Coordinates of C-alpha atoms and ligand atoms in Angstrom, one line a residue:
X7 CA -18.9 -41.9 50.1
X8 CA -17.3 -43.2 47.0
X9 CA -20.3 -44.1 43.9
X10 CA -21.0 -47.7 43.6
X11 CA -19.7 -47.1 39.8
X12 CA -17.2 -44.5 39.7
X13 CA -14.4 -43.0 41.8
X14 CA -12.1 -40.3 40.7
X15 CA -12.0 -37.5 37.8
X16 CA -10.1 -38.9 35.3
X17 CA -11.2 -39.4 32.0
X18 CA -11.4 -42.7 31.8
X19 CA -14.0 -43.1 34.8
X20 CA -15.9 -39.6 33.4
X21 CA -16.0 -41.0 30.3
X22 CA -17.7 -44.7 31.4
X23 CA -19.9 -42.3 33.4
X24 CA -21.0 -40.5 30.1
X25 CA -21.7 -43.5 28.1
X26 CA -24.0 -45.1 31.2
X27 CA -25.9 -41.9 31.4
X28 CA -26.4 -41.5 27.6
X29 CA -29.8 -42.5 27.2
X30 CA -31.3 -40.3 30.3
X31 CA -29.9 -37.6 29.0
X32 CA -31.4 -37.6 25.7
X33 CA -34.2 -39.1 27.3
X34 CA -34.8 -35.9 29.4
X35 CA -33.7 -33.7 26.3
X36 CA -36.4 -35.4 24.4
X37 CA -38.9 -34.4 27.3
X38 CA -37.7 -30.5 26.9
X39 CA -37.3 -30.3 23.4
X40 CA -41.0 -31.5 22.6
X41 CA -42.4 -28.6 24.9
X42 CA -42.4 -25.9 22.7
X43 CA -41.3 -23.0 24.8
X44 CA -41.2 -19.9 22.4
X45 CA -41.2 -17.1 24.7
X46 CA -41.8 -14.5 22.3
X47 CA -45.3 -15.9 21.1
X48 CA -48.1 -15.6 23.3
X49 CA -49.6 -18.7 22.1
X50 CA -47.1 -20.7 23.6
X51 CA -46.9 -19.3 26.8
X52 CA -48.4 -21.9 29.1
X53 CA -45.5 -24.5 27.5
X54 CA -43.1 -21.4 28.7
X55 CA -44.0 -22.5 32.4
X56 CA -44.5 -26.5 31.7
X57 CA -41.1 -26.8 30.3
X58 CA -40.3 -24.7 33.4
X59 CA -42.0 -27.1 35.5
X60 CA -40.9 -30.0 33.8
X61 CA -36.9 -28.6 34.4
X62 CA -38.1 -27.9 38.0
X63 CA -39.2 -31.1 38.6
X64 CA -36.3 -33.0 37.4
X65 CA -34.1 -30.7 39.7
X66 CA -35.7 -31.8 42.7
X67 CA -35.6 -35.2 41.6
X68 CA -32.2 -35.0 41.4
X69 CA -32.2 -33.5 45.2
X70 CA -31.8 -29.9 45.0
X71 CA -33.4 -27.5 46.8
X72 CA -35.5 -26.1 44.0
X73 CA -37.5 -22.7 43.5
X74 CA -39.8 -21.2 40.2
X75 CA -40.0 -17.9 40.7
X76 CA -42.4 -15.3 39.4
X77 CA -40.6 -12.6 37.2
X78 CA -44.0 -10.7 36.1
X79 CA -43.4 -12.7 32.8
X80 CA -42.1 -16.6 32.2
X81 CA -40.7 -18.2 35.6
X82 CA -37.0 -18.3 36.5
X83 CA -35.9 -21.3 37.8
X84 CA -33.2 -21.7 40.4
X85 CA -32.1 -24.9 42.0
X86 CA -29.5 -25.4 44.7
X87 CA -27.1 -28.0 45.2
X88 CA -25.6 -27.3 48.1
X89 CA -22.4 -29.1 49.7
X90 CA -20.7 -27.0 52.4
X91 CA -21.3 -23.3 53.6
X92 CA -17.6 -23.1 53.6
X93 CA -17.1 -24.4 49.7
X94 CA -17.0 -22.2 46.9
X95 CA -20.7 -21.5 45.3
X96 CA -20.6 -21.8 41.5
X97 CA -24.1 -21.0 39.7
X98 CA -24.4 -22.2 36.0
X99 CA -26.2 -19.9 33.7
X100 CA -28.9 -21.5 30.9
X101 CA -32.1 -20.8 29.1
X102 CA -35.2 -22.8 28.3
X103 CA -36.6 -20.7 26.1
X104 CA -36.2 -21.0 21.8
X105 CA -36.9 -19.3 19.3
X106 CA -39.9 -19.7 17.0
X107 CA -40.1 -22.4 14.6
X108 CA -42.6 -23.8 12.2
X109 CA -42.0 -26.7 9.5
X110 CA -42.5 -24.3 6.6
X111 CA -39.3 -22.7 6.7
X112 CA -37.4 -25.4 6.0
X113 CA -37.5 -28.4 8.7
X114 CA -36.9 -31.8 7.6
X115 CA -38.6 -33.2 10.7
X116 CA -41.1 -31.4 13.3
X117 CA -39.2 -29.2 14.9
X118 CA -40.8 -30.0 18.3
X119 CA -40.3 -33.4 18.1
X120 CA -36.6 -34.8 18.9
X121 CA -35.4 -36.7 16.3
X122 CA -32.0 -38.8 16.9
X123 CA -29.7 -39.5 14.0
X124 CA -26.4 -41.9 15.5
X125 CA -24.4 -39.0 17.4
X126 CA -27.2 -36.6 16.3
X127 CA -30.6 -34.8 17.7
X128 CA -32.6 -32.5 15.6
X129 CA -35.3 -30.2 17.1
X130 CA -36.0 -26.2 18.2
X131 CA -33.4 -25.9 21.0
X132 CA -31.6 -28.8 20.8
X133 CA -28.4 -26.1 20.8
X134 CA -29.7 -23.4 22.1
X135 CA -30.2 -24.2 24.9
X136 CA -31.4 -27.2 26.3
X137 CA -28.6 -29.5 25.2
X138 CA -26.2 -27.5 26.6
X139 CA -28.4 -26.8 29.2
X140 CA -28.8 -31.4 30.4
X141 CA -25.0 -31.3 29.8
X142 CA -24.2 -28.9 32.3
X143 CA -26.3 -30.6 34.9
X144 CA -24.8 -33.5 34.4
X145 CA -21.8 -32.7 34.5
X146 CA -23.3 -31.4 38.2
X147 CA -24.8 -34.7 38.9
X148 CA -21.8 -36.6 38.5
X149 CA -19.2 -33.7 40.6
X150 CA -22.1 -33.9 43.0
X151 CA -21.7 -37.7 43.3
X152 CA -18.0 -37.6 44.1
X153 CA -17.7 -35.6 46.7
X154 CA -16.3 -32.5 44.7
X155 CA -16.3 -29.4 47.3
X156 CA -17.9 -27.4 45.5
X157 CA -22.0 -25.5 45.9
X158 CA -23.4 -25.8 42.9
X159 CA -26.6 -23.6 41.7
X160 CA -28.3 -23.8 38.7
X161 CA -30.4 -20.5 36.9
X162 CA -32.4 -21.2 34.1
X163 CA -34.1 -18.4 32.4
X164 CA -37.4 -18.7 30.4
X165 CA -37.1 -14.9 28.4
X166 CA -33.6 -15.1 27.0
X167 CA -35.2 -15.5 23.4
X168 CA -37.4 -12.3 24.3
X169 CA -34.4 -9.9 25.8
X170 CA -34.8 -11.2 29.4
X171 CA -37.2 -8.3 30.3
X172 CA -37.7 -9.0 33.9
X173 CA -34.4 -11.4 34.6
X174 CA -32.5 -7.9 36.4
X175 CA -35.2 -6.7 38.6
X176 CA -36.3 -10.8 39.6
X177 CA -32.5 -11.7 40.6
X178 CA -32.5 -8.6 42.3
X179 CA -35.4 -9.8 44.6
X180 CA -33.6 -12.6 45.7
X181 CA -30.2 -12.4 46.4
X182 CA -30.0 -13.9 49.6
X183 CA -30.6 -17.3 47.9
X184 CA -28.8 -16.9 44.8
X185 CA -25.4 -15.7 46.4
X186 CA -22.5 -17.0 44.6
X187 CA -18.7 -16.8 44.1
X188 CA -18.7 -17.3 40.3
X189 CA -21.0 -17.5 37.5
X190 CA -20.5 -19.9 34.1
X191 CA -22.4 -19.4 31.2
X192 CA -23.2 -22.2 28.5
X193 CA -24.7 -20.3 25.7
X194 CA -22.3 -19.8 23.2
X195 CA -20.9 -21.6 19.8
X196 CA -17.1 -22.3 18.9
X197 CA -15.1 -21.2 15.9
X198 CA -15.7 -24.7 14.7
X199 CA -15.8 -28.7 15.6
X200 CA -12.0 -28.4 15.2
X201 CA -11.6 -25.3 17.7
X202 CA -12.9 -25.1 20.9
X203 CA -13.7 -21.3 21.4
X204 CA -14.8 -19.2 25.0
X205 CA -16.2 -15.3 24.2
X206 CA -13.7 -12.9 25.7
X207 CA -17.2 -10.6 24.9
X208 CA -20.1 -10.4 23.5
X209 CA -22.2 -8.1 21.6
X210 CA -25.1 -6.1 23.1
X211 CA -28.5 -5.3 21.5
X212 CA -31.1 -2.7 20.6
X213 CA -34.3 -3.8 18.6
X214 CA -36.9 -1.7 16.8
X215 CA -40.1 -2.0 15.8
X216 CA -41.2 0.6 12.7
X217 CA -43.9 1.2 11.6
X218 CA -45.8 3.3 8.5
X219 CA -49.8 3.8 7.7
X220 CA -51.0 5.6 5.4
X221 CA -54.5 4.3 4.7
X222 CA -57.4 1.6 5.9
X223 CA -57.3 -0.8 3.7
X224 CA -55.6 -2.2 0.3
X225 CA -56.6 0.4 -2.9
X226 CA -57.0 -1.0 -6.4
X227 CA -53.2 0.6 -8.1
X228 CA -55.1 1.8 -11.0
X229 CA -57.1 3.9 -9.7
X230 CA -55.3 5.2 -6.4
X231 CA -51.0 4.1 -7.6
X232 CA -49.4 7.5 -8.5
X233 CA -51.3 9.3 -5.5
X234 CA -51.1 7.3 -2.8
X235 CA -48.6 6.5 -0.8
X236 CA -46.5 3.0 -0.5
X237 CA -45.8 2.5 3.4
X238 CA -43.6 -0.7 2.0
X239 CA -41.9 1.3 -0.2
X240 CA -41.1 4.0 2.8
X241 CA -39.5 1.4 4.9
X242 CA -37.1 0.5 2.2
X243 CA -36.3 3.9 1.7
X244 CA -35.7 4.9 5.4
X245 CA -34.4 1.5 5.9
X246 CA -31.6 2.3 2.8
X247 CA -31.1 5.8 4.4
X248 CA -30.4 4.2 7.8
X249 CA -27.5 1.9 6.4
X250 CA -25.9 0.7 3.2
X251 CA -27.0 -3.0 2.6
X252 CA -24.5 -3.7 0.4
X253 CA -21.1 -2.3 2.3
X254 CA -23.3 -2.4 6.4
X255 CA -22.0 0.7 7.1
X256 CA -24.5 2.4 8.8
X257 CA -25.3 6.1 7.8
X258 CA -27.3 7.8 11.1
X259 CA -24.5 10.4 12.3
X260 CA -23.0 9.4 15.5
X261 CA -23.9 5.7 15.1
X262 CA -20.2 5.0 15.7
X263 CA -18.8 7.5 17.9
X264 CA -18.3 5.1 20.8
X265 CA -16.8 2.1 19.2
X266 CA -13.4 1.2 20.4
X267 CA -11.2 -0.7 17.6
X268 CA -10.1 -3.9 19.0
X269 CA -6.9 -3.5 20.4
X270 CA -3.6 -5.0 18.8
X271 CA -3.6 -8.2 21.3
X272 CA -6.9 -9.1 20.0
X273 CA -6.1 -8.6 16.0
X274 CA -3.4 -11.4 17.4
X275 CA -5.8 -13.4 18.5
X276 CA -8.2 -13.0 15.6
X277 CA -5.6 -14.1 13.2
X278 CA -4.9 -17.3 15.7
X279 CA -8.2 -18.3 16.1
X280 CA -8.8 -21.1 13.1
X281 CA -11.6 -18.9 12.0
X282 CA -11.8 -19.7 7.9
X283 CA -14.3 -18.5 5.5
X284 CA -14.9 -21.5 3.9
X285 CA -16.1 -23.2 6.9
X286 CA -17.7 -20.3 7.8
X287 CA -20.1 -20.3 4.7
X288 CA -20.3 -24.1 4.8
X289 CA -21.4 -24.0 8.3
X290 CA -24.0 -21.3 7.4
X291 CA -24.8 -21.9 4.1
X292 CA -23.8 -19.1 2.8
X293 CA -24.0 -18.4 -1.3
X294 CA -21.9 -15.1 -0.5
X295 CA -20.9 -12.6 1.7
X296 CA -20.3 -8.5 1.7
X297 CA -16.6 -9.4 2.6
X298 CA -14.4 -12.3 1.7
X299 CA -10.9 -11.9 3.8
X300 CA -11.6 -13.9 7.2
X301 CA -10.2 -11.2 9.6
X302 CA -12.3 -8.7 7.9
X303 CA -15.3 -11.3 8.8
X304 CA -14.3 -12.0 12.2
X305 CA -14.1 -8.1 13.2
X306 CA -17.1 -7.5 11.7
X307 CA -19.3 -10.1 13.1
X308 CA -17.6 -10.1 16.4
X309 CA -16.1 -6.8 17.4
X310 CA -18.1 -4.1 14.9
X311 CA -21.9 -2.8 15.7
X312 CA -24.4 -3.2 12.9
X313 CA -27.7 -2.5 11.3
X314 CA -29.7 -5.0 10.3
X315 CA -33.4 -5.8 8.8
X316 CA -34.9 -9.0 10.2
X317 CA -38.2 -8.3 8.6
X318 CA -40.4 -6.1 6.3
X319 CA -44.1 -7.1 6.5
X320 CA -47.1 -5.1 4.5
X321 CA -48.6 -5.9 1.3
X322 CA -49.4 -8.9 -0.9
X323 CA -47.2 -12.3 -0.4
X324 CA -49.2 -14.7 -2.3
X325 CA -48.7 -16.2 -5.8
X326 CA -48.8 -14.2 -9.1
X327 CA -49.6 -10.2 -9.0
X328 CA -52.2 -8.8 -6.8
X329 CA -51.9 -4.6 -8.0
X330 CA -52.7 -3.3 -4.9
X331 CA -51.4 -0.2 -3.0
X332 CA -51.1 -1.7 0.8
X333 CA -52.0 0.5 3.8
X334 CA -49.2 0.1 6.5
X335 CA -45.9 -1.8 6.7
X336 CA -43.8 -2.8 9.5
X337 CA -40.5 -3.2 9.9
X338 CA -38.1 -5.5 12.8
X339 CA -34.8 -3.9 12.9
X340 CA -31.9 -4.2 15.6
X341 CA -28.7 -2.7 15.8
X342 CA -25.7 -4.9 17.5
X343 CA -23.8 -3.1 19.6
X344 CA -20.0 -3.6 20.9
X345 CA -18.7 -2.8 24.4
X346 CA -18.6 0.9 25.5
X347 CA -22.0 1.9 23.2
X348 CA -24.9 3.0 25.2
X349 CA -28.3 1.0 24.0
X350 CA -30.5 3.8 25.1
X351 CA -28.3 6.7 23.1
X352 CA -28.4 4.5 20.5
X353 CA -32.0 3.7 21.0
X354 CA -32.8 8.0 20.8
X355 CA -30.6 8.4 17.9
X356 CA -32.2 5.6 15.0
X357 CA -35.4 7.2 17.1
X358 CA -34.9 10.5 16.3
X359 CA -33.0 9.6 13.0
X360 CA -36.5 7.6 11.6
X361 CA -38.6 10.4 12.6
X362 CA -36.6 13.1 10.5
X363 CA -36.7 11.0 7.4
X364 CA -39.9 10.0 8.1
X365 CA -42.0 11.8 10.5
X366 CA -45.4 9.1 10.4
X367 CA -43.2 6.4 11.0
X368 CA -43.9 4.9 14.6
X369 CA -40.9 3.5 16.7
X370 CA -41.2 0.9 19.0
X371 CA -37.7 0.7 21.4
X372 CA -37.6 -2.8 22.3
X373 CA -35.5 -3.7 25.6
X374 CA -31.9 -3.4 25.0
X375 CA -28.9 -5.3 26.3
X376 CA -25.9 -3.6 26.6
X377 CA -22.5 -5.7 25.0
X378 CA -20.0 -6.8 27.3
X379 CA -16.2 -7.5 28.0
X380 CA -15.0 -10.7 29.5
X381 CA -12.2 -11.9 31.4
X382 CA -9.8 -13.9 29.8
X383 CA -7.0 -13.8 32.7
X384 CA -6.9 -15.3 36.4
X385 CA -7.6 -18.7 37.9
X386 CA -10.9 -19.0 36.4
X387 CA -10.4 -18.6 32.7
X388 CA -7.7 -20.6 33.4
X389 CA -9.7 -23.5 34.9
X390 CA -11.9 -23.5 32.2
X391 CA -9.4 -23.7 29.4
X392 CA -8.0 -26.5 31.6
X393 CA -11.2 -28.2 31.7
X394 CA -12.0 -27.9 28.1
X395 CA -9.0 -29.2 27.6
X396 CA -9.4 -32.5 29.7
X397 CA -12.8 -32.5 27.7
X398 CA -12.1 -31.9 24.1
X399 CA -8.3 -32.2 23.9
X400 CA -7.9 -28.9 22.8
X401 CA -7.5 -25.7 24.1
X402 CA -9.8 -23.0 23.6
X403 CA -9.2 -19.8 22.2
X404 CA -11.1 -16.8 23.4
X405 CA -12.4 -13.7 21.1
X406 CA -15.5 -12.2 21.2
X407 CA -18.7 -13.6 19.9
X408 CA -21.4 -11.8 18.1
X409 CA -24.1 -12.9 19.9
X410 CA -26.1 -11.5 22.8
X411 CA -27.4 -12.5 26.7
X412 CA -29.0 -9.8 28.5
X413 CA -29.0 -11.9 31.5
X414 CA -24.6 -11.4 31.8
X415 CA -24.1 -7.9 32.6
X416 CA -27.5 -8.1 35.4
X417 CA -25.8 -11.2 36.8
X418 CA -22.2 -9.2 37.1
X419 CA -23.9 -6.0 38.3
X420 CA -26.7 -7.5 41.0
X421 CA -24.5 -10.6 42.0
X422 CA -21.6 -9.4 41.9
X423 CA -19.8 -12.3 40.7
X424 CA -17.5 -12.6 37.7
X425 CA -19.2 -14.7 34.9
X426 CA -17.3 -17.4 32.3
X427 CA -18.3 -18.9 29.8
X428 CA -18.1 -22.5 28.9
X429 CA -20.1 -22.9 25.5
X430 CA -20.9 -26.4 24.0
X431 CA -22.6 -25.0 20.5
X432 CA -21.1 -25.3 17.0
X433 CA -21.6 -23.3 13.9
X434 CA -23.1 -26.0 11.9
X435 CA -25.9 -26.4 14.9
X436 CA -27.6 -24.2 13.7
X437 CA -28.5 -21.0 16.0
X438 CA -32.2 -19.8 15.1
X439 CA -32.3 -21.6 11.7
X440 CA -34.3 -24.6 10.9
X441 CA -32.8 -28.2 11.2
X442 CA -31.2 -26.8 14.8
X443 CA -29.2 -30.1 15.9
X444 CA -26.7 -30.8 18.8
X445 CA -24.9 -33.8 19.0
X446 CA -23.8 -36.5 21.4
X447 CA -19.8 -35.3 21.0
X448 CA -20.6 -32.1 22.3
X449 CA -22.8 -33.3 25.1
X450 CA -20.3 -36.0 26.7
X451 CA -17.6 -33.2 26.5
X452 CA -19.9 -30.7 28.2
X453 CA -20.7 -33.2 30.9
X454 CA -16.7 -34.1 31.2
X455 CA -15.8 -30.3 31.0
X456 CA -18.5 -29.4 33.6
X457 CA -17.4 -31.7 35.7
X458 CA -13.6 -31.3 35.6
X459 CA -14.3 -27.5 36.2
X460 CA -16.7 -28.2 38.8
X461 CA -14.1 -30.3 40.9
X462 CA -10.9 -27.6 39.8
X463 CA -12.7 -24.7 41.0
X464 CA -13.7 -26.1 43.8
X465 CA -10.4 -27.2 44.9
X466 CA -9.4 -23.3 44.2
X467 CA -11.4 -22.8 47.5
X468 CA -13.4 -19.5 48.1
X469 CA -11.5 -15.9 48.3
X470 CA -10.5 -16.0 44.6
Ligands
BES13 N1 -27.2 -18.2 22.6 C1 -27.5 -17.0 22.0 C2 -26.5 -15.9 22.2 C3 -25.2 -16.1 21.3 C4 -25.4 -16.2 19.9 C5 -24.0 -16.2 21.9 C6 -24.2 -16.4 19.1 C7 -22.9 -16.4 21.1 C8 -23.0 -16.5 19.7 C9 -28.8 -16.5 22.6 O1 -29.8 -17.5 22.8 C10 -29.5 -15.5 21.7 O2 -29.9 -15.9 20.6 N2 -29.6 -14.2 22.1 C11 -30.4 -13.3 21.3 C12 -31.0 -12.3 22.2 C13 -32.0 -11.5 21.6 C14 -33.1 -12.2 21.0 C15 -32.6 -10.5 22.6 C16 -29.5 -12.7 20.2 O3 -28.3 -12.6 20.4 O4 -30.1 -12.4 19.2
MN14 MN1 -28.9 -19.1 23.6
MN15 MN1 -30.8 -17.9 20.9

């Protein structure tokens, strides 16, 4: 049966949708943004499972047949629309998990409260991923409501912040419910406002934990400095024989014996992308950068591995000079990997690498996600440049992104279905930093897009 409102796809009637549904959708993204669901720290696990509950609850609601389920760590959510046996079965791929955020570092509002500026909404996860997230489903609700022919499933994780440790073996567990033709994927940014972008791949990852001690407690410098050791000051050094900070090359042998360049067709692209270093350091406040020339940029942050420090802790932090000599140090390192690298070789050789510089140093491996290559060819790609199209008025390009979701490559390999990626974030947004915003130009395209794909891909039928 037709809606009472709205009949028909077209723009005009998705776009009088949009405006009518505005304020429940940042209604409900107020609702998820002010749980703070920061799976990495313990202290906010139970809002892990509220905001889980909270999603769950508005999935039924809305009349799918909804299911939490346990993964040994945060819940994973999966909710079924479900039109015809016979239709294809699309699942759409999100997380409800943020990262960490405290007003110190620079917010100019709480960041678990949702603040709404005109077109914009401040708050941790307003981009990444809830936003995105809402404007998926209602892109659903609104396919759902006209009849499109299409099953649509929806799979929100709750430990993509943390590496999505038990995502693989939970999907694994149930398949028989979560069986699907095609995956999409809304978890990624654009080259900017002005250029809708897709990832033809993205990067894989493999963290570290190091750390150095070398006494109990802090030691008055006077009496002990000259003799004792500085576990801060090891870090830096193995950290500087690990990589060069200025140039990022990275110095462990072997580090890059599996990269593959990009190919030529993807230079191409690169150069075609409306990638520009001035918006780039605009849009991440940049002051400089080890590299100036934008293709230079875009292979490095997009197609090269690296070596990076996210943190060195140890020692005194507070105001003036406190001569101390501390006792341990830790440091949070990663390495970004590109497609054909192997995170457990890489894993065993910055292992083995730290130990030989420094053999008290302890390693932690952190869970690894290996990079991956997407499709940019075939009916699918092709219905979502079409759709972003419809949305946006502007076709997207597709190059690889730097970024990383451990939960791709499980969904390929255990559900073997292809994934795409319709992304909804911009550089200015914010990833990870304070002041993380979305806005409402983004979400009403991500709901027309959504929708528009929904319908096309249905109307492909199954057997693609
Ligand atoms: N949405 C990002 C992934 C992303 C970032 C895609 C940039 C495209 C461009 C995701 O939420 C994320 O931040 N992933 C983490 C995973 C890590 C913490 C295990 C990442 O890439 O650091
Ligand atoms: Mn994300
Ligand atoms: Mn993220």
């Amino acid at each position: 049966m037709a809606s009472p409102i709205h009949k028909g796809f077209t723009r005009k009637s998705l776009l009088d949708y949009s405006e009518s549904q505005r304020g429940s959708y940042e209604k409900t993204l107020r609702e998820l943004v002010e749980i703070p669901s920061v799976s990495a720290d313990p202290k906010h696990h139970t809002d892990v499972s509220s905001v889980v509950s909270q999603a769950a609850a508005l999935m039924t609601q809305l009349g799918a047949e909804t299911r939490v389920l346990e993964t040994g760590g945060h819940p994973l959510l999966h909710a079924r629309f479900d039109h015809d046996p016979d239709a294809p079965t699309i699942t759409v791929y999100n997380h409800l998990d943020v990262q960490p955020a405290e007003l110190a570092e620079g917010w100019r509002s709480d960041p678990f409260k949702f603040t709404k500026d005109r077109d914009r909404y401040w708050g941790r996860g307003t981009t990444d991923d809830k936003g995105p997230a809402l404007a998926a489903l209602w892109g659903a609700k609104y396919a759902i409501a006209h009849d499109a022919p299409v099953n649509i499933h929806f799979l929100w994780e709750a430990e993509e912040e943390i590496g999505s440790p038990h995502f693989e073996s939970t999907i694994k567990k149930h398949t028989e419910r979560m069986k699907t033709d095609s995956i999409v994927v809304s978890d990624t940014v654009w080259v900017s406002r002005e250029q809708p972008a897709c990832p033809a791949g993205l990067r894989g990852l493999q963290g570290f934990r190091i750390s150095l001690e070398t006494g109990a407690t802090d030691q008055h410098s006077g009496t002990a400095g000259g003799a004792a050791r500085n576990p801060v000051a090891e870090l830096c050094q193995l950290i500087a024989a690990c990589f060069d900070a200025r140039t990022g090359e990275v110095k462990i042998p072997g580090f890059y014996d599996d990269v593959v360049e990009p190919t030529e067709a993807e230079l191409a692209d690169l150069q075609k992308s409306g990638f520009t270093t001035e918006a780039f350091m605009r849009d991440h406040e940049f002051k400089s950068l080890r590299v100036e020339d934008p293709v230079e940029i875009m292979k490095r942050i997009w197609c090269a591995p690296t070596f990076e420090v996210h943190g060195i802790s140890g020692g005194y932090q507070g105001p003036g000079v406190k001569t101390i000599v501390p006792p341990r140090a830790t440091a949070i390192v990663s390495c970004r990997l590109v497609p054909n690298m192997d995170t457990d070789k890489i894993a065993r050789l910055v292992e083995s690498f730290v130990k030989e510089q420094n053999p008290d140093a302890e390693v932690e491996i952190e869970h690894g996600l290996p990079a991956y290559r997407g499709r940019i060819d075939g009916p699918h790609p092709d219905a979502i440049r079409a759709a972003m199209r419809f949305a946006f008025e502007k076709d997207p390009v597709f190059v690889r992104e730097g970024g990383s979701i451990g939960a791709v490559v499980s969904m390929e390999n255990v559900l073997d279905a292809p994934v795409f990626f319709l992304g909804l974030s911009l550089p200015e947004h914010g990833y990870h930093a304070p002041n993380e915003n979305f806005d409402w130009r983004q979400a009403e395209g991500g709901m027309l897009a959504f929708a528009d794909y929904f319908r096309r891909v249905g109307e492909m039928g199954r057997g693609r």
